[in-house]
């Protein structure tokens, strides 16, 4: 049970890190220079902020609901993929 709570807290922290990365001047500058769709970036940021609120609730419910735990596990994979993508974009922006 404690491991599930720690895993959920780790996921929340990772989502927070992604939001911070999206808001960084370096990242925004790269998006502008490469002429990527800024509105999609804003939409992603909004989605991540919404996800943060849902995660807070889901972390508590996963203890008693296996479906919520499975959803969190699947979400963790998706968040890690997003983190990898943003790290690659950050790396490219520094080159």
PDB file of N, CA and C in Angstrom:
ATOM      1  N   UNK A   1       0.824  -1.183   0.000  1.00  0.00           N
ATOM      2  CA  UNK A   1       0.000   0.000   0.000  1.00  0.00           C
ATOM      3  C   UNK A   1       0.870   1.249   0.000  1.00  0.00           C
ATOM      4  N   UNK A   2       1.906   1.288   0.806  1.00  0.00           N
ATOM      5  CA  UNK A   2       2.784   2.449   0.858  1.00  0.00           C
ATOM      6  C   UNK A   2       3.509   2.640  -0.463  1.00  0.00           C
ATOM      7  N   UNK A   3       3.886   1.530  -1.116  1.00  0.00           N
ATOM      8  CA  UNK A   3       4.564   1.624  -2.407  1.00  0.00           C
ATOM      9  C   UNK A   3       3.666   2.260  -3.458  1.00  0.00           C
ATOM     10  N   UNK A   4       2.379   1.953  -3.421  1.00  0.00           N
ATOM     11  CA  UNK A   4       1.437   2.553  -4.372  1.00  0.00           C
ATOM     12  C   UNK A   4       1.346   4.056  -4.158  1.00  0.00           C
ATOM     13  N   UNK A   5       1.319   4.483  -2.907  1.00  0.00           N
ATOM     14  CA  UNK A   5       1.250   5.919  -2.613  1.00  0.00           C
ATOM     15  C   UNK A   5       2.522   6.622  -3.065  1.00  0.00           C
ATOM     16  N   UNK A   6       3.675   5.997  -2.852  1.00  0.00           N
ATOM     17  CA  UNK A   6       4.942   6.583  -3.268  1.00  0.00           C
ATOM     18  C   UNK A   6       4.998   6.662  -4.784  1.00  0.00           C
ATOM     19  N   UNK A   7       4.543   5.615  -5.473  1.00  0.00           N
ATOM     20  CA  UNK A   7       4.512   5.618  -6.927  1.00  0.00           C
ATOM     21  C   UNK A   7       3.621   6.720  -7.468  1.00  0.00           C
ATOM     22  N   UNK A   8       2.478   6.916  -6.827  1.00  0.00           N
ATOM     23  CA  UNK A   8       1.575   7.977  -7.252  1.00  0.00           C
ATOM     24  C   UNK A   8       2.174   9.346  -7.027  1.00  0.00           C
ATOM     25  N   UNK A   9       2.843   9.518  -5.896  1.00  0.00           N
ATOM     26  CA  UNK A   9       3.490  10.795  -5.595  1.00  0.00           C
ATOM     27  C   UNK A   9       4.607  11.063  -6.597  1.00  0.00           C
ATOM     28  N   UNK A  10       5.326  10.026  -6.973  1.00  0.00           N
ATOM     29  CA  UNK A  10       6.390  10.170  -7.973  1.00  0.00           C
ATOM     30  C   UNK A  10       5.804  10.602  -9.305  1.00  0.00           C
ATOM     31  N   UNK A  11       4.670  10.032  -9.675  1.00  0.00           N
ATOM     32  CA  UNK A  11       4.006  10.395 -10.924  1.00  0.00           C
ATOM     33  C   UNK A  11       3.560  11.851 -10.888  1.00  0.00           C
ATOM     34  N   UNK A  12       3.019  12.295  -9.774  1.00  0.00           N
ATOM     35  CA  UNK A  12       2.614  13.692  -9.627  1.00  0.00           C
ATOM     36  C   UNK A  12       3.810  14.623  -9.781  1.00  0.00           C
ATOM     37  N   UNK A  13       4.923  14.253  -9.181  1.00  0.00           N
ATOM     38  CA  UNK A  13       6.135  15.074  -9.289  1.00  0.00           C
ATOM     39  C   UNK A  13       6.634  15.125 -10.729  1.00  0.00           C
ATOM     40  N   UNK A  14       6.540  14.010 -11.429  1.00  0.00           N
ATOM     41  CA  UNK A  14       6.975  13.969 -12.824  1.00  0.00           C
ATOM     42  C   UNK A  14       6.103  14.862 -13.694  1.00  0.00           C
ATOM     43  N   UNK A  15       4.795  14.838 -13.465  1.00  0.00           N
ATOM     44  CA  UNK A  15       3.889  15.706 -14.220  1.00  0.00           C
ATOM     45  C   UNK A  15       4.220  17.168 -13.932  1.00  0.00           C
ATOM     46  N   UNK A  16       4.491  17.502 -12.684  1.00  0.00           N
ATOM     47  CA  UNK A  16       4.870  18.875 -12.331  1.00  0.00           C
ATOM     48  C   UNK A  16       6.142  19.295 -13.060  1.00  0.00           C
ATOM     49  N   UNK A  17       7.099  18.396 -13.147  1.00  0.00           N
ATOM     50  CA  UNK A  17       8.340  18.677 -13.856  1.00  0.00           C
ATOM     51  C   UNK A  17       8.078  18.930 -15.338  1.00  0.00           C
ATOM     52  N   UNK A  18       7.180  18.146 -15.929  1.00  0.00           N
ATOM     53  CA  UNK A  18       6.844  18.345 -17.332  1.00  0.00           C
ATOM     54  C   UNK A  18       6.213  19.713 -17.564  1.00  0.00           C
ATOM     55  N   UNK A  19       5.334  20.122 -16.678  1.00  0.00           N
ATOM     56  CA  UNK A  19       4.693  21.440 -16.805  1.00  0.00           C
ATOM     57  C   UNK A  19       5.745  22.538 -16.713  1.00  0.00           C
ATOM     58  N   UNK A  20       6.667  22.413 -15.774  1.00  0.00           N
ATOM     59  CA  UNK A  20       7.742  23.405 -15.634  1.00  0.00           C
ATOM     60  C   UNK A  20       8.600  23.457 -16.888  1.00  0.00           C
ATOM     61  N   UNK A  21       8.892  22.300 -17.449  1.00  0.00           N
ATOM     62  CA  UNK A  21       9.714  22.239 -18.655  1.00  0.00           C
ATOM     63  C   UNK A  21       9.009  22.917 -19.824  1.00  0.00           C
ATOM     64  N   UNK A  22       7.710  22.694 -19.938  1.00  0.00           N
ATOM     65  CA  UNK A  22       6.940  23.319 -21.016  1.00  0.00           C
ATOM     66  C   UNK A  22       6.910  24.838 -20.898  1.00  0.00           C
ATOM     67  N   UNK A  23       7.003  25.337 -19.679  1.00  0.00           N
ATOM     68  CA  UNK A  23       6.930  26.781 -19.445  1.00  0.00           C
ATOM     69  C   UNK A  23       8.299  27.456 -19.486  1.00  0.00           C
ATOM     70  N   UNK A  24       9.358  26.691 -19.612  1.00  0.00           N
ATOM     71  CA  UNK A  24      10.696  27.280 -19.583  1.00  0.00           C
ATOM     72  C   UNK A  24      10.940  28.143 -20.821  1.00  0.00           C
ATOM     73  N   UNK A  25      11.670  29.236 -20.659  1.00  0.00           N
ATOM     74  CA  UNK A  25      11.959  30.121 -21.792  1.00  0.00           C
ATOM     75  C   UNK A  25      12.710  29.407 -22.926  1.00  0.00           C
ATOM     76  N   UNK A  26      13.624  28.511 -22.561  1.00  0.00           N
ATOM     77  CA  UNK A  26      14.381  27.788 -23.582  1.00  0.00           C
ATOM     78  C   UNK A  26      13.461  26.920 -24.442  1.00  0.00           C
ATOM     79  N   UNK A  27      12.541  26.255 -23.788  1.00  0.00           N
ATOM     80  CA  UNK A  27      11.625  25.378 -24.507  1.00  0.00           C
ATOM     81  C   UNK A  27      10.692  26.192 -25.401  1.00  0.00           C
ATOM     82  N   UNK A  28      10.147  27.281 -24.844  1.00  0.00           N
ATOM     83  CA  UNK A  28       9.251  28.132 -25.632  1.00  0.00           C
ATOM     84  C   UNK A  28       9.982  28.754 -26.815  1.00  0.00           C
ATOM     85  N   UNK A  29      11.226  29.149 -26.609  1.00  0.00           N
ATOM     86  CA  UNK A  29      12.023  29.711 -27.697  1.00  0.00           C
ATOM     87  C   UNK A  29      12.233  28.682 -28.808  1.00  0.00           C
ATOM     88  N   UNK A  30      12.531  27.456 -28.416  1.00  0.00           N
ATOM     89  CA  UNK A  30      12.727  26.389 -29.413  1.00  0.00           C
ATOM     90  C   UNK A  30      11.447  26.151 -30.213  1.00  0.00           C
ATOM     91  N   UNK A  31      10.317  26.137 -29.545  1.00  0.00           N
ATOM     92  CA  UNK A  31       9.040  25.922 -30.224  1.00  0.00           C
ATOM     93  C   UNK A  31       8.791  27.041 -31.231  1.00  0.00           C
ATOM     94  N   UNK A  32       9.096  28.267 -30.844  1.00  0.00           N
ATOM     95  CA  UNK A  32       8.901  29.414 -31.731  1.00  0.00           C
ATOM     96  C   UNK A  32       9.852  29.363 -32.923  1.00  0.00           C
ATOM     97  N   UNK A  33      11.115  29.084 -32.668  1.00  0.00           N
ATOM     98  CA  UNK A  33      12.127  29.041 -33.740  1.00  0.00           C
ATOM     99  C   UNK A  33      11.817  27.948 -34.751  1.00  0.00           C
ATOM    100  N   UNK A  34      11.394  26.800 -34.270  1.00  0.00           N
ATOM    101  CA  UNK A  34      11.120  25.684 -35.180  1.00  0.00           C
ATOM    102  C   UNK A  34       9.726  25.756 -35.791  1.00  0.00           C
ATOM    103  N   UNK A  35       8.985  26.802 -35.425  1.00  0.00           N
ATOM    104  CA  UNK A  35       7.649  27.047 -35.978  1.00  0.00           C
ATOM    105  C   UNK A  35       6.680  25.896 -35.713  1.00  0.00           C
ATOM    106  N   UNK A  36       6.822  25.309 -34.534  1.00  0.00           N
ATOM    107  CA  UNK A  36       5.864  24.289 -34.125  1.00  0.00           C
ATOM    108  C   UNK A  36       4.600  24.972 -33.622  1.00  0.00           C
ATOM    109  N   UNK A  37       3.537  24.236 -33.525  1.00  0.00           N
ATOM    110  CA  UNK A  37       2.238  24.786 -33.157  1.00  0.00           C
ATOM    111  C   UNK A  37       2.199  25.141 -31.669  1.00  0.00           C
ATOM    112  N   UNK A  38       2.238  26.433 -31.383  1.00  0.00           N
ATOM    113  CA  UNK A  38       2.249  26.907 -30.000  1.00  0.00           C
ATOM    114  C   UNK A  38       0.929  26.609 -29.295  1.00  0.00           C
ATOM    115  N   UNK A  39      -0.174  26.627 -30.033  1.00  0.00           N
ATOM    116  CA  UNK A  39      -1.463  26.341 -29.391  1.00  0.00           C
ATOM    117  C   UNK A  39      -1.535  24.894 -28.900  1.00  0.00           C
ATOM    118  N   UNK A  40      -0.888  23.983 -29.608  1.00  0.00           N
ATOM    119  CA  UNK A  40      -0.833  22.595 -29.130  1.00  0.00           C
ATOM    120  C   UNK A  40      -0.010  22.502 -27.851  1.00  0.00           C
ATOM    121  N   UNK A  41       1.026  23.296 -27.764  1.00  0.00           N
ATOM    122  CA  UNK A  41       1.844  23.335 -26.554  1.00  0.00           C
ATOM    123  C   UNK A  41       1.015  23.841 -25.374  1.00  0.00           C
ATOM    124  N   UNK A  42       0.239  24.877 -25.594  1.00  0.00           N
ATOM    125  CA  UNK A  42      -0.633  25.405 -24.529  1.00  0.00           C
ATOM    126  C   UNK A  42      -1.676  24.358 -24.120  1.00  0.00           C
ATOM    127  N   UNK A  43      -2.202  23.668 -25.114  1.00  0.00           N
ATOM    128  CA  UNK A  43      -3.203  22.637 -24.829  1.00  0.00           C
ATOM    129  C   UNK A  43      -2.583  21.500 -24.010  1.00  0.00           C
ATOM    130  N   UNK A  44      -1.367  21.116 -24.342  1.00  0.00           N
ATOM    131  CA  UNK A  44      -0.671  20.080 -23.574  1.00  0.00           C
ATOM    132  C   UNK A  44      -0.454  20.531 -22.134  1.00  0.00           C
ATOM    133  N   UNK A  45      -0.049  21.773 -21.966  1.00  0.00           N
ATOM    134  CA  UNK A  45       0.171  22.289 -20.617  1.00  0.00           C
ATOM    135  C   UNK A  45      -1.132  22.269 -19.813  1.00  0.00           C
ATOM    136  N   UNK A  46      -2.230  22.688 -20.434  1.00  0.00           N
ATOM    137  CA  UNK A  46      -3.531  22.672 -19.762  1.00  0.00           C
ATOM    138  C   UNK A  46      -3.933  21.248 -19.383  1.00  0.00           C
ATOM    139  N   UNK A  47      -3.716  20.321 -20.295  1.00  0.00           N
ATOM    140  CA  UNK A  47      -4.042  18.919 -20.036  1.00  0.00           C
ATOM    141  C   UNK A  47      -3.224  18.379 -18.867  1.00  0.00           C
ATOM    142  N   UNK A  48      -1.951  18.702 -18.824  1.00  0.00           N
ATOM    143  CA  UNK A  48      -1.101  18.229 -17.731  1.00  0.00           C
ATOM    144  C   UNK A  48      -1.528  18.824 -16.389  1.00  0.00           C
ATOM    145  N   UNK A  49      -1.924  20.092 -16.393  1.00  0.00           N
ATOM    146  CA  UNK A  49      -2.396  20.704 -15.146  1.00  0.00           C
ATOM    147  C   UNK A  49      -3.691  20.050 -14.667  1.00  0.00           C
ATOM    148  N   UNK A  50      -4.574  19.722 -15.603  1.00  0.00           N
ATOM    149  CA  UNK A  50      -5.814  19.017 -15.261  1.00  0.00           C
ATOM    150  C   UNK A  50      -5.488  17.628 -14.726  1.00  0.00           C
ATOM    151  N   UNK A  51      -4.560  16.967 -15.380  1.00  0.00           N
ATOM    152  CA  UNK A  51      -4.129  15.642 -14.958  1.00  0.00           C
ATOM    153  C   UNK A  51      -3.594  15.664 -13.530  1.00  0.00           C
ATOM    154  N   UNK A  52      -2.905  16.730 -13.181  1.00  0.00           N
ATOM    155  CA  UNK A  52      -2.354  16.852 -11.832  1.00  0.00           C
ATOM    156  C   UNK A  52      -3.465  16.764 -10.790  1.00  0.00           C
ATOM    157  N   UNK A  53      -4.577  17.440 -11.037  1.00  0.00           N
ATOM    158  CA  UNK A  53      -5.701  17.410 -10.089  1.00  0.00           C
ATOM    159  C   UNK A  53      -6.323  16.016 -10.019  1.00  0.00           C
ATOM    160  N   UNK A  54      -6.443  15.349 -11.154  1.00  0.00           N
ATOM    161  CA  UNK A  54      -7.020  14.004 -11.187  1.00  0.00           C
ATOM    162  C   UNK A  54      -6.099  13.013 -10.469  1.00  0.00           C
ATOM    163  N   UNK A  55      -4.797  13.196 -10.628  1.00  0.00           N
ATOM    164  CA  UNK A  55      -3.840  12.310  -9.970  1.00  0.00           C
ATOM    165  C   UNK A  55      -3.963  12.361  -8.455  1.00  0.00           C
ATOM    166  N   UNK A  56      -4.161  13.554  -7.924  1.00  0.00           N
ATOM    167  CA  UNK A  56      -4.296  13.682  -6.472  1.00  0.00           C
ATOM    168  C   UNK A  56      -5.435  12.804  -5.954  1.00  0.00           C
ATOM    169  N   UNK A  57      -6.545  12.791  -6.669  1.00  0.00           N
ATOM    170  CA  UNK A  57      -7.692  11.973  -6.266  1.00  0.00           C
ATOM    171  C   UNK A  57      -7.428  10.487  -6.510  1.00  0.00           C
ATOM    172  N   UNK A  58      -6.841  10.171  -7.652  1.00  0.00           N
ATOM    173  CA  UNK A  58      -6.609   8.767  -8.016  1.00  0.00           C
ATOM    174  C   UNK A  58      -5.607   8.089  -7.093  1.00  0.00           C
ATOM    175  N   UNK A  59      -4.635   8.833  -6.599  1.00  0.00           N
ATOM    176  CA  UNK A  59      -3.645   8.248  -5.694  1.00  0.00           C
ATOM    177  C   UNK A  59      -4.301   7.662  -4.454  1.00  0.00           C
ATOM    178  N   UNK A  60      -5.326   8.336  -3.961  1.00  0.00           N
ATOM    179  CA  UNK A  60      -6.029   7.826  -2.786  1.00  0.00           C
ATOM    180  C   UNK A  60      -6.925   6.639  -3.142  1.00  0.00           C
ATOM    181  N   UNK A  61      -7.557   6.686  -4.295  1.00  0.00           N
ATOM    182  CA  UNK A  61      -8.519   5.649  -4.677  1.00  0.00           C
ATOM    183  C   UNK A  61      -7.865   4.352  -5.137  1.00  0.00           C
ATOM    184  N   UNK A  62      -6.602   4.395  -5.543  1.00  0.00           N
ATOM    185  CA  UNK A  62      -5.955   3.194  -6.071  1.00  0.00           C
ATOM    186  C   UNK A  62      -5.811   2.103  -5.028  1.00  0.00           C
ATOM    187  N   UNK A  63      -5.823   2.481  -3.762  1.00  0.00           N
ATOM    188  CA  UNK A  63      -5.662   1.505  -2.685  1.00  0.00           C
ATOM    189  C   UNK A  63      -6.814   0.506  -2.680  1.00  0.00           C
ATOM    190  N   UNK A  64      -8.026   1.017  -2.904  1.00  0.00           N
ATOM    191  CA  UNK A  64      -9.209   0.167  -2.836  1.00  0.00           C
ATOM    192  C   UNK A  64      -9.763  -0.226  -4.205  1.00  0.00           C
ATOM    193  N   UNK A  65      -9.227   0.323  -5.265  1.00  0.00           N
ATOM    194  CA  UNK A  65      -9.786   0.080  -6.590  1.00  0.00           C
ATOM    195  C   UNK A  65      -8.686  -0.348  -7.563  1.00  0.00           C
ATOM    196  N   UNK A  66      -8.646  -1.638  -7.915  1.00  0.00           N
ATOM    197  CA  UNK A  66      -7.602  -2.126  -8.818  1.00  0.00           C
ATOM    198  C   UNK A  66      -7.651  -1.478 -10.205  1.00  0.00           C
ATOM    199  N   UNK A  67      -8.830  -1.086 -10.652  1.00  0.00           N
ATOM    200  CA  UNK A  67      -8.937  -0.440 -11.964  1.00  0.00           C
ATOM    201  C   UNK A  67      -8.224   0.908 -11.960  1.00  0.00           C
ATOM    202  N   UNK A  68      -8.316   1.627 -10.868  1.00  0.00           N
ATOM    203  CA  UNK A  68      -7.623   2.912 -10.759  1.00  0.00           C
ATOM    204  C   UNK A  68      -6.118   2.686 -10.724  1.00  0.00           C
ATOM    205  N   UNK A  69      -5.692   1.653 -10.014  1.00  0.00           N
ATOM    206  CA  UNK A  69      -4.261   1.340  -9.980  1.00  0.00           C
ATOM    207  C   UNK A  69      -3.751   1.002 -11.377  1.00  0.00           C
ATOM    208  N   UNK A  70      -4.505   0.224 -12.138  1.00  0.00           N
ATOM    209  CA  UNK A  70      -4.104  -0.115 -13.500  1.00  0.00           C
ATOM    210  C   UNK A  70      -4.036   1.144 -14.371  1.00  0.00           C
ATOM    211  N   UNK A  71      -5.018   2.026 -14.221  1.00  0.00           N
ATOM    212  CA  UNK A  71      -5.030   3.278 -14.969  1.00  0.00           C
ATOM    213  C   UNK A  71      -3.796   4.104 -14.633  1.00  0.00           C
ATOM    214  N   UNK A  72      -3.432   4.168 -13.357  1.00  0.00           N
ATOM    215  CA  UNK A  72      -2.241   4.913 -12.957  1.00  0.00           C
ATOM    216  C   UNK A  72      -0.976   4.291 -13.540  1.00  0.00           C
ATOM    217  N   UNK A  73      -0.917   2.969 -13.568  1.00  0.00           N
ATOM    218  CA  UNK A  73       0.250   2.289 -14.152  1.00  0.00           C
ATOM    219  C   UNK A  73       0.368   2.609 -15.644  1.00  0.00           C
ATOM    220  N   UNK A  74      -0.756   2.572 -16.360  1.00  0.00           N
ATOM    221  CA  UNK A  74      -0.744   2.902 -17.786  1.00  0.00           C
ATOM    222  C   UNK A  74      -0.371   4.367 -18.000  1.00  0.00           C
ATOM    223  N   UNK A  75      -0.893   5.217 -17.148  1.00  0.00           N
ATOM    224  CA  UNK A  75      -0.605   6.642 -17.237  1.00  0.00           C
ATOM    225  C   UNK A  75       0.870   6.909 -16.978  1.00  0.00           C
ATOM    226  N   UNK A  76       1.438   6.170 -16.046  1.00  0.00           N
ATOM    227  CA  UNK A  76       2.860   6.332 -15.740  1.00  0.00           C
ATOM    228  C   UNK A  76       3.703   6.079 -16.987  1.00  0.00           C
ATOM    229  N   UNK A  77       3.363   5.041 -17.756  1.00  0.00           N
ATOM    230  CA  UNK A  77       4.088   4.760 -18.994  1.00  0.00           C
ATOM    231  C   UNK A  77       3.972   5.921 -19.976  1.00  0.00           C
ATOM    232  N   UNK A  78       2.774   6.465 -20.111  1.00  0.00           N
ATOM    233  CA  UNK A  78       2.548   7.582 -21.039  1.00  0.00           C
ATOM    234  C   UNK A  78       3.303   8.832 -20.593  1.00  0.00           C
ATOM    235  N   UNK A  79       3.319   9.092 -19.302  1.00  0.00           N
ATOM    236  CA  UNK A  79       4.023  10.268 -18.778  1.00  0.00           C
ATOM    237  C   UNK A  79       5.532  10.112 -18.992  1.00  0.00           C
ATOM    238  N   UNK A  80       6.057   8.926 -18.805  1.00  0.00           N
ATOM    239  CA  UNK A  80       7.481   8.712 -19.041  1.00  0.00           C
ATOM    240  C   UNK A  80       7.828   8.892 -20.515  1.00  0.00           C
ATOM    241  N   UNK A  81       6.947   8.461 -21.413  1.00  0.00           N
ATOM    242  CA  UNK A  81       7.167   8.688 -22.840  1.00  0.00           C
ATOM    243  C   UNK A  81       7.168  10.180 -23.154  1.00  0.00           C
ATOM    244  N   UNK A  82       6.246  10.917 -22.555  1.00  0.00           N
ATOM    245  CA  UNK A  82       6.188  12.369 -22.758  1.00  0.00           C
ATOM    246  C   UNK A  82       7.449  13.030 -22.211  1.00  0.00           C
ATOM    247  N   UNK A  83       7.912  12.546 -21.076  1.00  0.00           N
ATOM    248  CA  UNK A  83       9.134  13.105 -20.487  1.00  0.00           C
ATOM    249  C   UNK A  83      10.327  12.863 -21.408  1.00  0.00           C
ATOM    250  N   UNK A  84      10.416  11.672 -21.977  1.00  0.00           N
ATOM    251  CA  UNK A  84      11.495  11.370 -22.921  1.00  0.00           C
ATOM    252  C   UNK A  84      11.446  12.303 -24.128  1.00  0.00           C
ATOM    253  N   UNK A  85      10.247  12.535 -24.639  1.00  0.00           N
ATOM    254  CA  UNK A  85      10.083  13.426 -25.798  1.00  0.00           C
ATOM    255  C   UNK A  85      10.511  14.848 -25.456  1.00  0.00           C
ATOM    256  N   UNK A  86      10.073  15.357 -24.312  1.00  0.00           N
ATOM    257  CA  UNK A  86      10.454  16.715 -23.923  1.00  0.00           C
ATOM    258  C   UNK A  86      11.953  16.819 -23.650  1.00  0.00           C
ATOM    259  N   UNK A  87      12.544  15.771 -23.110  1.00  0.00           N
ATOM    260  CA  UNK A  87      13.999  15.767 -22.912  1.00  0.00           C
ATOM    261  C   UNK A  87      14.724  15.815 -24.248  1.00  0.00           C
ATOM    262  N   UNK A  88      14.214  15.101 -25.237  1.00  0.00           N
ATOM    263  CA  UNK A  88      14.830  15.125 -26.565  1.00  0.00           C
ATOM    264  C   UNK A  88      14.703  16.515 -27.196  1.00  0.00           C
ATOM    265  N   UNK A  89      13.554  17.131 -27.040  1.00  0.00           N
ATOM    266  CA  UNK A  89      13.348  18.482 -27.568  1.00  0.00           C
ATOM    267  C   UNK A  89      14.288  19.459 -26.851  1.00  0.00           C
ATOM    268  N   UNK A  90      14.421  19.326 -25.538  1.00  0.00           N
ATOM    269  CA  UNK A  90      15.336  20.192 -24.785  1.00  0.00           C
ATOM    270  C   UNK A  90      16.772  19.999 -25.261  1.00  0.00           C
ATOM    271  N   UNK A  91      17.139  18.766 -25.477  1.00  0.00           N
ATOM    272  CA  UNK A  91      18.497  18.472 -25.972  1.00  0.00           C
ATOM    273  C   UNK A  91      18.712  19.124 -27.336  1.00  0.00           C
ATOM    274  N   UNK A  92      17.732  18.962 -28.229  1.00  0.00           N
ATOM    275  CA  UNK A  92      17.843  19.560 -29.561  1.00  0.00           C
ATOM    276  C   UNK A  92      17.915  21.085 -29.498  1.00  0.00           C
ATOM    277  N   UNK A  93      17.189  21.674 -28.553  1.00  0.00           N
ATOM    278  CA  UNK A  93      17.195  23.132 -28.442  1.00  0.00           C
ATOM    279  C   UNK A  93      18.547  23.663 -27.981  1.00  0.00           C
ATOM    280  N   UNK A  94      19.303  22.849 -27.258  1.00  0.00           N
ATOM    281  CA  UNK A  94      20.618  23.271 -26.785  1.00  0.00           C
ATOM    282  C   UNK A  94      21.710  23.106 -27.841  1.00  0.00           C
ATOM    283  N   UNK A  95      21.439  22.339 -28.862  1.00  0.00           N
ATOM    284  CA  UNK A  95      22.444  22.102 -29.906  1.00  0.00           C
ATOM    285  C   UNK A  95      22.573  23.243 -30.838  1.00  0.00           C
TER     286      UNK A  95
END
